[in-house]
PDB file of C-alpha atoms and ligand atoms in Angstrom:
ATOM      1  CA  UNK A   1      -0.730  -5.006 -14.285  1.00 75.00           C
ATOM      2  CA  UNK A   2       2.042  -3.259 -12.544  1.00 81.00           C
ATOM      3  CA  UNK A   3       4.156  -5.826 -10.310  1.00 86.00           C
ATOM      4  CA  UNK A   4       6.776  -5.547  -7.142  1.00 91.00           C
ATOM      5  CA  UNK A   5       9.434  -4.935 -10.022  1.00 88.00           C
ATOM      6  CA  UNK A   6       7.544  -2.339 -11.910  1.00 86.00           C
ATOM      7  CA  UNK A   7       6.501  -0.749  -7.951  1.00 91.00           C
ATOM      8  CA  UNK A   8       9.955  -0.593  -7.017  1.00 92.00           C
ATOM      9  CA  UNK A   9      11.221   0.565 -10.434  1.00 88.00           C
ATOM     10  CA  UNK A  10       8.927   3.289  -9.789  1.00 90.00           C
ATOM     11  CA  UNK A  11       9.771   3.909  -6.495  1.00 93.00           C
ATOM     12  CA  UNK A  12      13.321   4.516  -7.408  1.00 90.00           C
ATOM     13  CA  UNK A  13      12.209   6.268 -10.128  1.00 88.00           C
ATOM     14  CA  UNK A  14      10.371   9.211  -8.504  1.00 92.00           C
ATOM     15  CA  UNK A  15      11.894   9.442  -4.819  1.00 94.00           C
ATOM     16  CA  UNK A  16      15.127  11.309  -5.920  1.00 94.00           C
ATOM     17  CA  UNK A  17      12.507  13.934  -7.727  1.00 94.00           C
ATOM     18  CA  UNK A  18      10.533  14.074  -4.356  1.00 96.00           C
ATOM     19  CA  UNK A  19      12.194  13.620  -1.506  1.00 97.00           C
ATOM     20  CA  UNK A  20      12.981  16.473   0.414  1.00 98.00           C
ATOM     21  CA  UNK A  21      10.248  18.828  -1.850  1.00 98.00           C
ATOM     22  CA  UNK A  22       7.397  20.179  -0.311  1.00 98.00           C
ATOM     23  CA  UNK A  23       3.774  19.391  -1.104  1.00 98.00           C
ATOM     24  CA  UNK A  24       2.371  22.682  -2.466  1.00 98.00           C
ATOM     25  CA  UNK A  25      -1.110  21.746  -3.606  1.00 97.00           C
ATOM     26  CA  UNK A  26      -3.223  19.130  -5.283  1.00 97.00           C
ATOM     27  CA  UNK A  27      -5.636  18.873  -8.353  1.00 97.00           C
ATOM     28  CA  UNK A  28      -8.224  15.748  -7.767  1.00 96.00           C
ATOM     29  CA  UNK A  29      -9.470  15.800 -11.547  1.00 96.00           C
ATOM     30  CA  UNK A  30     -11.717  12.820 -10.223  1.00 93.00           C
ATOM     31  CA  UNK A  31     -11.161  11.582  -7.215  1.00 93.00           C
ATOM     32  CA  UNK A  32     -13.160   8.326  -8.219  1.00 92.00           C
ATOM     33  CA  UNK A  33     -10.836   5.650  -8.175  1.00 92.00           C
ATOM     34  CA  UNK A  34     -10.860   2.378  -6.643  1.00 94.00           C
ATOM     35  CA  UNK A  35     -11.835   3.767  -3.017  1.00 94.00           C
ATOM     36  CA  UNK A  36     -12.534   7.897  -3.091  1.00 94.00           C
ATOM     37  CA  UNK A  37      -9.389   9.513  -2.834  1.00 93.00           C
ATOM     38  CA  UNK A  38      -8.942  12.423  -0.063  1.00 93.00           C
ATOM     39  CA  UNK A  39      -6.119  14.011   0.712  1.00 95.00           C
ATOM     40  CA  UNK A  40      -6.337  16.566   4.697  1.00 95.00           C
ATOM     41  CA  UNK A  41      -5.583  19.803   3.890  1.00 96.00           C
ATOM     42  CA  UNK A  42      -3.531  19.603   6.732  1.00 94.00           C
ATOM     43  CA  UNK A  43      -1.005  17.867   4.518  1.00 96.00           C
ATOM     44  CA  UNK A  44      -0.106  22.030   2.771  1.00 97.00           C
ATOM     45  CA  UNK A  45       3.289  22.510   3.008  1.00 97.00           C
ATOM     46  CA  UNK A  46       4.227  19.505   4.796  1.00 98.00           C
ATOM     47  CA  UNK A  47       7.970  17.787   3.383  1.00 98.00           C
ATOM     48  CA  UNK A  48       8.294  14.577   1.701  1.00 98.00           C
ATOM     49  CA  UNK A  49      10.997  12.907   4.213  1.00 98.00           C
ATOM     50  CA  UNK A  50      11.034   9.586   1.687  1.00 98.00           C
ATOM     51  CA  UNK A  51       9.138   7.291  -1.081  1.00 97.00           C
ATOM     52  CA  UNK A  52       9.063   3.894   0.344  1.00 98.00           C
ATOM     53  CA  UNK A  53       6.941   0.674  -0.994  1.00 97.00           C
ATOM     54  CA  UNK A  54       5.327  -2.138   0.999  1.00 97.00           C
ATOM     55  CA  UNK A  55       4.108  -5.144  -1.239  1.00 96.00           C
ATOM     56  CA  UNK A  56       2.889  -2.903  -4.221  1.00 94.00           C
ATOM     57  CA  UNK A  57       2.063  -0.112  -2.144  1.00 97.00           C
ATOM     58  CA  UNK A  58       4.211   3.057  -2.540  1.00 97.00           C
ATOM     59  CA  UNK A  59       4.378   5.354   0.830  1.00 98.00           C
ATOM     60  CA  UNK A  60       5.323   9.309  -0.017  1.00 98.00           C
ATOM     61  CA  UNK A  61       6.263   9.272   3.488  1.00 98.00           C
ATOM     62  CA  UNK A  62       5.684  12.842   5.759  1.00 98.00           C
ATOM     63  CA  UNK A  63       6.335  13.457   9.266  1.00 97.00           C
ATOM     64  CA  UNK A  64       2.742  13.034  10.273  1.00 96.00           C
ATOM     65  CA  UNK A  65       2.348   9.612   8.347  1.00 97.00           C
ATOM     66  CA  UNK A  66       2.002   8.715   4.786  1.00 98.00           C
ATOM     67  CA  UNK A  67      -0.286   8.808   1.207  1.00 98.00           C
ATOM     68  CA  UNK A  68      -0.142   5.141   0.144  1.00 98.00           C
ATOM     69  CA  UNK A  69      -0.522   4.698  -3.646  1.00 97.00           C
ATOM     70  CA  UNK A  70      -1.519   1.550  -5.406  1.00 96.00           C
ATOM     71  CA  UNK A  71      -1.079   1.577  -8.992  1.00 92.00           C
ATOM     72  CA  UNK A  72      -4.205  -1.081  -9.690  1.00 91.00           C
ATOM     73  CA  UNK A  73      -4.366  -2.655 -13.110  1.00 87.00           C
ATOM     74  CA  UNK A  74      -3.093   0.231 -15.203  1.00 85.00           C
ATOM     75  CA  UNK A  75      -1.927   3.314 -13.632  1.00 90.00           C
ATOM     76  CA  UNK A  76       1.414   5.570 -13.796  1.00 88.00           C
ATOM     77  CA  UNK A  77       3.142   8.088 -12.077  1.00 92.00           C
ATOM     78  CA  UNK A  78       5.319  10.783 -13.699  1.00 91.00           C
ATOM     79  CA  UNK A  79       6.951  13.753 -12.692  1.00 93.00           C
ATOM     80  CA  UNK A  80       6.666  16.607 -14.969  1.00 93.00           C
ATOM     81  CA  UNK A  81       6.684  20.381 -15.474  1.00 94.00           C
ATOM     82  CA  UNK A  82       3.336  21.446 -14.052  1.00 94.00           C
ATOM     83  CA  UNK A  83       2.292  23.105 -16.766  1.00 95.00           C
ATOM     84  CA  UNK A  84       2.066  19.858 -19.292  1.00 94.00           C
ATOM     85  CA  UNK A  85      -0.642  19.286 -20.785  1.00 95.00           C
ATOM     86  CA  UNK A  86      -2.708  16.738 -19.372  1.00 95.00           C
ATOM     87  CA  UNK A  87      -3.436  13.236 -21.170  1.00 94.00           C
ATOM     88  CA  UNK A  88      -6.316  11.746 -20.528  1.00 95.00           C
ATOM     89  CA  UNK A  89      -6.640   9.823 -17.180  1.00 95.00           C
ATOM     90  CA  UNK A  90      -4.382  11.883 -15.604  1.00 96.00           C
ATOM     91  CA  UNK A  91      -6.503  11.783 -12.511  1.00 96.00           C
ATOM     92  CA  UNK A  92      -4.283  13.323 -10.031  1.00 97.00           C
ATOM     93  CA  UNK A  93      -1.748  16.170  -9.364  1.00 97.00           C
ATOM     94  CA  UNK A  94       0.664  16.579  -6.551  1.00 98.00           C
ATOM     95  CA  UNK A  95       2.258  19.912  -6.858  1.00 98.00           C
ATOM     96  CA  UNK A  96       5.551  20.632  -5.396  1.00 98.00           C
ATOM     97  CA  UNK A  97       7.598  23.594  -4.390  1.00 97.00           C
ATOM     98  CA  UNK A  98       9.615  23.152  -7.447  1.00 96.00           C
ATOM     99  CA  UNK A  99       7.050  23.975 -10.236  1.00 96.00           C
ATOM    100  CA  UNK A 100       6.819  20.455 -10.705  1.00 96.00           C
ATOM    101  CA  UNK A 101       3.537  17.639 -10.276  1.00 96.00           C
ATOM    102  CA  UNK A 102       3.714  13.968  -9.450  1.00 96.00           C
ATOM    103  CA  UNK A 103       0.604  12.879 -12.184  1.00 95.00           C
ATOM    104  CA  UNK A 104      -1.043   9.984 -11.691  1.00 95.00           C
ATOM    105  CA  UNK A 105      -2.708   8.154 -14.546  1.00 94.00           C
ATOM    106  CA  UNK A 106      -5.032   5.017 -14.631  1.00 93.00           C
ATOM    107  CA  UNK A 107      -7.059   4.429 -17.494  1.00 92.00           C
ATOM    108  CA  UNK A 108      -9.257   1.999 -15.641  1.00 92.00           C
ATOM    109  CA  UNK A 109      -8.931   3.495 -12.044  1.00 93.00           C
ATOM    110  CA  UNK A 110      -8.397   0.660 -10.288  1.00 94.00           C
ATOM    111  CA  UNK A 111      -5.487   2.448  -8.236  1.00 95.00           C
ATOM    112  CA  UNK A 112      -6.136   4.352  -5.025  1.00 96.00           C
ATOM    113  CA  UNK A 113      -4.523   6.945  -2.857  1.00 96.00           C
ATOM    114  CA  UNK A 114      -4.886   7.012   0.767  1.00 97.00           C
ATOM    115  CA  UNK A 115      -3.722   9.286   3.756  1.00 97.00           C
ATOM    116  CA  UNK A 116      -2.367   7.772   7.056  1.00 97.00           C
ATOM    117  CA  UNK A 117      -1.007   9.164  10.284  1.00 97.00           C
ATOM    118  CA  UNK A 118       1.274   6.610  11.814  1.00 96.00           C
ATOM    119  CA  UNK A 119       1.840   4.188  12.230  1.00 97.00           C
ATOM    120  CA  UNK A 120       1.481   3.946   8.765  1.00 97.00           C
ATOM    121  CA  UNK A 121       1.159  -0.369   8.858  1.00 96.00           C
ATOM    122  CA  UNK A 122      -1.665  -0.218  10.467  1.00 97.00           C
ATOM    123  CA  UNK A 123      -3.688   0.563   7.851  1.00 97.00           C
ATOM    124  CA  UNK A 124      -6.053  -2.195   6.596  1.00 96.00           C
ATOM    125  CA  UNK A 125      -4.596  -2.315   3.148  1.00 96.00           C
ATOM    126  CA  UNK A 126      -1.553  -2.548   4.753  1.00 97.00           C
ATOM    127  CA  UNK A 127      -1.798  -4.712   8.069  1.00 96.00           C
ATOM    128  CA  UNK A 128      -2.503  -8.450   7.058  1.00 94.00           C
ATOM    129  CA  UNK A 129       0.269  -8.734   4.349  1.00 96.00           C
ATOM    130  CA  UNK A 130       3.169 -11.238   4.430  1.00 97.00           C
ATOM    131  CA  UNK A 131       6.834 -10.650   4.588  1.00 97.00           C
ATOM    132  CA  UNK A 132       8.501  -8.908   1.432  1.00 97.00           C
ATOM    133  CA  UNK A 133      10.178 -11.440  -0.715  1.00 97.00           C
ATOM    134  CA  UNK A 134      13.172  -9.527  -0.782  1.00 97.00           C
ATOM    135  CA  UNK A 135      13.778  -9.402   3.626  1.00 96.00           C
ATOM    136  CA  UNK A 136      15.357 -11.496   5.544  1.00 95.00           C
ATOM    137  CA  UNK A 137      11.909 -12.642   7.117  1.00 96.00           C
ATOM    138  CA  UNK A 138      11.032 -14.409   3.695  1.00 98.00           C
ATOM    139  CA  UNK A 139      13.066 -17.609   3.693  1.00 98.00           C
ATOM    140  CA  UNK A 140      12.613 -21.443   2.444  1.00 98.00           C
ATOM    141  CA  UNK A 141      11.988 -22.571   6.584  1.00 98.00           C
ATOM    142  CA  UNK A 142       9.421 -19.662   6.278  1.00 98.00           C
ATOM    143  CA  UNK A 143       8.223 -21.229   3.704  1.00 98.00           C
ATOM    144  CA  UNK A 144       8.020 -24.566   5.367  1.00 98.00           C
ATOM    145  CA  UNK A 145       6.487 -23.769   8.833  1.00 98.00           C
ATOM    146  CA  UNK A 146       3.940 -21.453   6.753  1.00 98.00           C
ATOM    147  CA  UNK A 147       2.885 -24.609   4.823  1.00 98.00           C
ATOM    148  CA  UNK A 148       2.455 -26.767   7.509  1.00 96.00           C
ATOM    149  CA  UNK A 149      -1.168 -28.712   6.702  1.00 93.00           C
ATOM    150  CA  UNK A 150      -1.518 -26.300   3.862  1.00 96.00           C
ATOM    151  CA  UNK A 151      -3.413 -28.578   0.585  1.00 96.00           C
ATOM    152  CA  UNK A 152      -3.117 -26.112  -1.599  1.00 97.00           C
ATOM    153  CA  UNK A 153      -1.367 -26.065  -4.806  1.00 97.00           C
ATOM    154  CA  UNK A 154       1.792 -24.428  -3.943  1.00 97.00           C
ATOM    155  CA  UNK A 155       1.575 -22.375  -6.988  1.00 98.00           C
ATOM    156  CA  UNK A 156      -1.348 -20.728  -4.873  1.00 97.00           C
ATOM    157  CA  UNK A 157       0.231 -20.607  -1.515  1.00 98.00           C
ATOM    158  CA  UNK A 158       3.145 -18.422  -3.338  1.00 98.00           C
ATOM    159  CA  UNK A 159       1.015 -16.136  -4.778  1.00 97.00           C
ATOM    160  CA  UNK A 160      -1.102 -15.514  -1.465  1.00 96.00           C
ATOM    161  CA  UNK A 161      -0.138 -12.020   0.017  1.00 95.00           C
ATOM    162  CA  UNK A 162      -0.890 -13.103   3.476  1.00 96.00           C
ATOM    163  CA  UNK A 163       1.789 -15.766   2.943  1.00 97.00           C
ATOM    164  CA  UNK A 164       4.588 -13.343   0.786  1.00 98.00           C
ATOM    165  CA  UNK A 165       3.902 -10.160  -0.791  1.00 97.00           C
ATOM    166  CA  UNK A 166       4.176  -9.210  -4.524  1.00 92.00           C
ATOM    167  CA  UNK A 167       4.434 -12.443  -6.076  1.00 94.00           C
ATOM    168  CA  UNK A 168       2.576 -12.461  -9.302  1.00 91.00           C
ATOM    169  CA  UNK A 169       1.690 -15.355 -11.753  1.00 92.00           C
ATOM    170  CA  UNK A 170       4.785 -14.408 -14.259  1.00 90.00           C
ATOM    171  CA  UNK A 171       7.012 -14.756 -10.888  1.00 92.00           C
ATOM    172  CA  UNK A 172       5.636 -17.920  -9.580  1.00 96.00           C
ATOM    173  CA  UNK A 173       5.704 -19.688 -12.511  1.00 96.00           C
ATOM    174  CA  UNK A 174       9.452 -18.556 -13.185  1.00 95.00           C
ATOM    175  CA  UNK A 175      10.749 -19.223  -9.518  1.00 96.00           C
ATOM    176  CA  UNK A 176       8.682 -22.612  -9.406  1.00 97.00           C
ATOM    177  CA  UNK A 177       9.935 -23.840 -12.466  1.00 97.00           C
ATOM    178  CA  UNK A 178      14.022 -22.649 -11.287  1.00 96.00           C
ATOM    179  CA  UNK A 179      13.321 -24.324  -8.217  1.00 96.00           C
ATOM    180  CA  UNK A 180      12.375 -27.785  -9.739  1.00 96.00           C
ATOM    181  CA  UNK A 181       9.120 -27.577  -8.156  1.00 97.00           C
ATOM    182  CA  UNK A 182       5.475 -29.203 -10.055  1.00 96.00           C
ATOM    183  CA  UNK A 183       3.346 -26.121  -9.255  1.00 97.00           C
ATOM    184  CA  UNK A 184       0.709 -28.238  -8.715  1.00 96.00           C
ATOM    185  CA  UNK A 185       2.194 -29.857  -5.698  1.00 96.00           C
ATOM    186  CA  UNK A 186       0.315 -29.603  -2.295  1.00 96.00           C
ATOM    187  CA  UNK A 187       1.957 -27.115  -0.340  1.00 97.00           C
ATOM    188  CA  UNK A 188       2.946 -28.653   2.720  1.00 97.00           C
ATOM    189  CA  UNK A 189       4.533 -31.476   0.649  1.00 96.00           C
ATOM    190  CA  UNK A 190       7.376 -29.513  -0.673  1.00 96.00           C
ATOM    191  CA  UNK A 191      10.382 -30.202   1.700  1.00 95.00           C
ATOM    192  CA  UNK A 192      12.536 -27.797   3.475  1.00 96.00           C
ATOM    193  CA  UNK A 193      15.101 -28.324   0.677  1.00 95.00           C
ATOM    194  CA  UNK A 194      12.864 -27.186  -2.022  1.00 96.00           C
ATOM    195  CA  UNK A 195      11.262 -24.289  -0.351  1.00 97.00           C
ATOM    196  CA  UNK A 196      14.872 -22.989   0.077  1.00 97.00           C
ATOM    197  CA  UNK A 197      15.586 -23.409  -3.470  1.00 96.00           C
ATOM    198  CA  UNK A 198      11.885 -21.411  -3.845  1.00 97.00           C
ATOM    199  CA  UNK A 199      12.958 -18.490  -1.888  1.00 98.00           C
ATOM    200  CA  UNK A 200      16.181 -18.136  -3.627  1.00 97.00           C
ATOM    201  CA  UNK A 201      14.512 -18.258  -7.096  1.00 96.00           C
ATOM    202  CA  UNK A 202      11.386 -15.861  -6.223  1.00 97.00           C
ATOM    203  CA  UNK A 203      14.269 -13.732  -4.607  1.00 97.00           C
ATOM    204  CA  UNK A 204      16.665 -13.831  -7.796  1.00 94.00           C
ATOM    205  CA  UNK A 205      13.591 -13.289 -10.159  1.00 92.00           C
ATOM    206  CA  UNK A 206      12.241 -10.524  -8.770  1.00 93.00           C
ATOM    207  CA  UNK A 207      15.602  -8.940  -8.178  1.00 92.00           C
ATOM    208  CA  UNK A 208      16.572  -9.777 -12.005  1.00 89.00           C
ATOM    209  CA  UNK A 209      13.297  -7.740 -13.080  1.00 87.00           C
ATOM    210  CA  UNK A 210      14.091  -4.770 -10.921  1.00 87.00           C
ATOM    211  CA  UNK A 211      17.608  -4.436 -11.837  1.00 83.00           C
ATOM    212  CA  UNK A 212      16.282  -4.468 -15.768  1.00 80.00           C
ATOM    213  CA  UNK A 213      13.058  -2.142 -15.133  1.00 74.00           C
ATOM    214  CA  UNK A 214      15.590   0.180 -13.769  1.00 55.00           C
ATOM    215  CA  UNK A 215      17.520   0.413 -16.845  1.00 53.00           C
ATOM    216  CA  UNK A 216      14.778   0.810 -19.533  1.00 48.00           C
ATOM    217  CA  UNK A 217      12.142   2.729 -17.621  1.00 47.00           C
ATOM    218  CA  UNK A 218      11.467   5.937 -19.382  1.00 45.00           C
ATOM    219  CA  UNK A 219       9.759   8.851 -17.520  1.00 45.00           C
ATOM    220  CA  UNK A 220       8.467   6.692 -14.549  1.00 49.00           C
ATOM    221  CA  UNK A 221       5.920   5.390 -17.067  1.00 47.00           C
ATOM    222  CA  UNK A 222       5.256   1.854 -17.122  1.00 43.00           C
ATOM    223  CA  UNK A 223       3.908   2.179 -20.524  1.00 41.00           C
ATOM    224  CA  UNK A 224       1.467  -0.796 -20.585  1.00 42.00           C
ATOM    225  CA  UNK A 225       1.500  -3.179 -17.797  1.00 40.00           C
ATOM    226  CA  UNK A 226       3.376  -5.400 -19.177  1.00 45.00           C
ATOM    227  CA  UNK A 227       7.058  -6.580 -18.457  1.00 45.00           C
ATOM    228  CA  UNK A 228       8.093  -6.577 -22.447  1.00 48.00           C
ATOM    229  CA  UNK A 229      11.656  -5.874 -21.060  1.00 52.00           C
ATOM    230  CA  UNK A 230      11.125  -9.110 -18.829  1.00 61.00           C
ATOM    231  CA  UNK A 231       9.929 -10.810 -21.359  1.00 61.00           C
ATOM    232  CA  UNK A 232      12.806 -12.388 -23.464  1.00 63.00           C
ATOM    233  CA  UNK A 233      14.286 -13.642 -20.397  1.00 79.00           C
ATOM    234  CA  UNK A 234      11.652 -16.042 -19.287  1.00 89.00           C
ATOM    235  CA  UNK A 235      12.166 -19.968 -19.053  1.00 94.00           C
ATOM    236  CA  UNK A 236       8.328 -21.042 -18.737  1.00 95.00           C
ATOM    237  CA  UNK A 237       5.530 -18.150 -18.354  1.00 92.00           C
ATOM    238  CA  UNK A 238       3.752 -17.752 -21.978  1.00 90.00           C
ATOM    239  CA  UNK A 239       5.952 -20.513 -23.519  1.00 94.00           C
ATOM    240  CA  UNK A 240       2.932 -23.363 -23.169  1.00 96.00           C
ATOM    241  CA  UNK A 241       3.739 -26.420 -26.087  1.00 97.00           C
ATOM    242  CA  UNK A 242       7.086 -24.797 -26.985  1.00 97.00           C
ATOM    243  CA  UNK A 243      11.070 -26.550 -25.958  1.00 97.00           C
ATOM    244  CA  UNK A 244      12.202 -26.498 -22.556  1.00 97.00           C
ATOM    245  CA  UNK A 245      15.479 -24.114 -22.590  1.00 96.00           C
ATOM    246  CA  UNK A 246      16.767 -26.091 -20.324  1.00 95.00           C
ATOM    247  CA  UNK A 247      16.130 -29.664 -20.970  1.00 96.00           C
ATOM    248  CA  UNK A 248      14.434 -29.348 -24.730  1.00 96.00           C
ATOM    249  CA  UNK A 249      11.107 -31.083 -22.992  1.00 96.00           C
ATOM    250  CA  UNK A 250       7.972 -29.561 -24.476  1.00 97.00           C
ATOM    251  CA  UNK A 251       6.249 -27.346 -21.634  1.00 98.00           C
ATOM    252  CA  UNK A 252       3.003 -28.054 -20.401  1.00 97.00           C
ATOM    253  CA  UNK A 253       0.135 -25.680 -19.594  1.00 97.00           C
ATOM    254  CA  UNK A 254      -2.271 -25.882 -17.005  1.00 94.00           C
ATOM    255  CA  UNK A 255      -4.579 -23.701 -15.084  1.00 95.00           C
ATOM    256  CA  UNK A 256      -4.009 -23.589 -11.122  1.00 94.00           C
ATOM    257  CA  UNK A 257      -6.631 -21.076  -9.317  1.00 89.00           C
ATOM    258  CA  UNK A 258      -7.729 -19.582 -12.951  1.00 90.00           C
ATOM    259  CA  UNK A 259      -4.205 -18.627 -13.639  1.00 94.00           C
ATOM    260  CA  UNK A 260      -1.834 -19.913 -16.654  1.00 95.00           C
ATOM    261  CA  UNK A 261       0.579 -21.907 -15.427  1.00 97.00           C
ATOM    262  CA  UNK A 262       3.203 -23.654 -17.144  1.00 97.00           C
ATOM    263  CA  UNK A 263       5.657 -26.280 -15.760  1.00 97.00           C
ATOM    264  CA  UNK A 264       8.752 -28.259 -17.651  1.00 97.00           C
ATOM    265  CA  UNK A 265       7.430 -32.359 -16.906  1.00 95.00           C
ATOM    266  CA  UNK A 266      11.139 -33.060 -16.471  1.00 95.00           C
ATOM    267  CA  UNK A 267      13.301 -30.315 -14.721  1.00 95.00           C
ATOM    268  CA  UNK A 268       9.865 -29.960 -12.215  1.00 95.00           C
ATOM    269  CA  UNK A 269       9.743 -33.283 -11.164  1.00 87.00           C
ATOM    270  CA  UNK A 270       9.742 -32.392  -7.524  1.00 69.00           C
ATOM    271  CA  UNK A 271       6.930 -34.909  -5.998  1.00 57.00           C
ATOM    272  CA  UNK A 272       6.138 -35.442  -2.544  1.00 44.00           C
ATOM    273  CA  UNK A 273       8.773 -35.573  -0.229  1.00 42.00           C
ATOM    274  CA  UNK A 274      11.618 -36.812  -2.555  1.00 43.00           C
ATOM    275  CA  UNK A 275      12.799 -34.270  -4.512  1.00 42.00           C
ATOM    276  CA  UNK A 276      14.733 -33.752  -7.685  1.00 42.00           C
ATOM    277  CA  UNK A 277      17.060 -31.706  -9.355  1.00 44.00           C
ATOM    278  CA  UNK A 278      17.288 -30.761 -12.480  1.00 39.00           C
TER     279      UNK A 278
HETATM  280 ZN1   ZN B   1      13.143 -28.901 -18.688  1.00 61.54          ZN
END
């Protein structure tokens, strides 16, 4: 599934191609995504002013508002020549004033496209999330007032977009485990301390996968989901029963709200309110 780093890879991938084109036309091969997808006609001939992203939402933003685009489980964006062929599940077709389409591909169509006028965040995909990991607003005593009488693991609590946006289970494990943090702790028993390490990590994770999906991104495909390029870098996610690199501890895996987790027993000793480093 495509996450924050893969969005905003994208992002940066196709704005320079779009911004400042106008929106000829569109082809809805099938428009039967996750929600139907419409686009107002009104939108003919209108300018792209930007491509921003909110959580994993990207926003080709227009004067009158914006078409939000979720990539879902599996889908893609390209810009091409509009006369290549199509694959299949390539759904959707923006045309633009320079002969050239923004295609959108999802095998399993899990993605969506919406239109709307501003303000744009105050569309209900849009209007309940939390901060973005990577503002100022996203900090460890945001973390800590947030958690306050919070039981829940705080593996959970990080993943939960009303708390912070576009954390995903290969991020939470990673930050929790640079952080010193058992992920199985209750939330509001990780001090202020820890959550600022937490922030810091999720911050310098996320950041770490953007800067290398922007230098072996190819086309503005994310080719299958997966963060391969990620991959060699990681201290804990899929490394269940094998060495701790830090420590040499074998790594323990656990589920926490159906999702793998895995935690070092020694460098995320972090219990209650005393807390460790590694
Ligand atoms: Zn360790």
């Amino acid at each position: 599934m495509p996450e924050l780093p893969e969005v905003e890879t994208t992002r940066r991938g196709i704005e320079p191609h779009l911004s400042g084109r106008q929106l000829k036309d569109w082809v809805i091969r099938n428009a039967a995504l996750r929600w139907p997808v419409k686009i107002p006609q009104a939108l003919k001939g209108q300018q792209v002013l930007g491509v921003g992203r909110r959580a994993k939402y990207l926003l080709i933003q227009f004067d009158q508002g914006a078409l939000i685009m979720h990539l879902g489980m599996s889908g893609s964006l390209r810009v091409l020549p509009a006369d290549t062929p199509l694959l299949k599940h390539d759904h959707i077709d923006l045309l633009f004033d320079d002969g050239r389409v923004l295609r959108f591909n999802d095998p399993r169509r899990f993605g969506s496209i919406h239109w709307q006028p501003h303000p744009v965040m105050e569309h209900w995909l849009l209007c309940a999330l939390g901060p973005e990991p990577l503002s100022d607003a996203f900090s460890g005593a945001y973390l800590k007032t947030t958690a306050r009488r919070r039981k829940v693991a705080v593996k959970n609590f990080l993943m939960d977009a009303h708390v912070v946006v576009g954390v995903g289970n290969i991020y939470a494990n990673e930050a929790l485990f640079m952080a010193g943090i058992r992920p199985s702790l209750q939330a509001h028993r990780v001090t202020l301390a820890s959550y600022e390490r937490l922030a810091s990590a999720v911050q310098e994770v996320l950041q770490q996968a953007i800067a290398m999906g922007g230098t072996t991104l190819r086309d503005f495909v994310n080719q299958d989901g997966q963060p391969g390029y990620f991959r060699q870098s990681l201290y804990v996610y899929g490394r269940s029963g094998q060495l701790c690199k830090v420590c040499e501890t074998p790594l323990k895996g656990l589920r926490i709200g159906q999702r793998a987790t895995v935690f070092c027993p020694k460098c995320q000793r972090s219990q209650g309110l005393r807390s460790y480093r590694c």
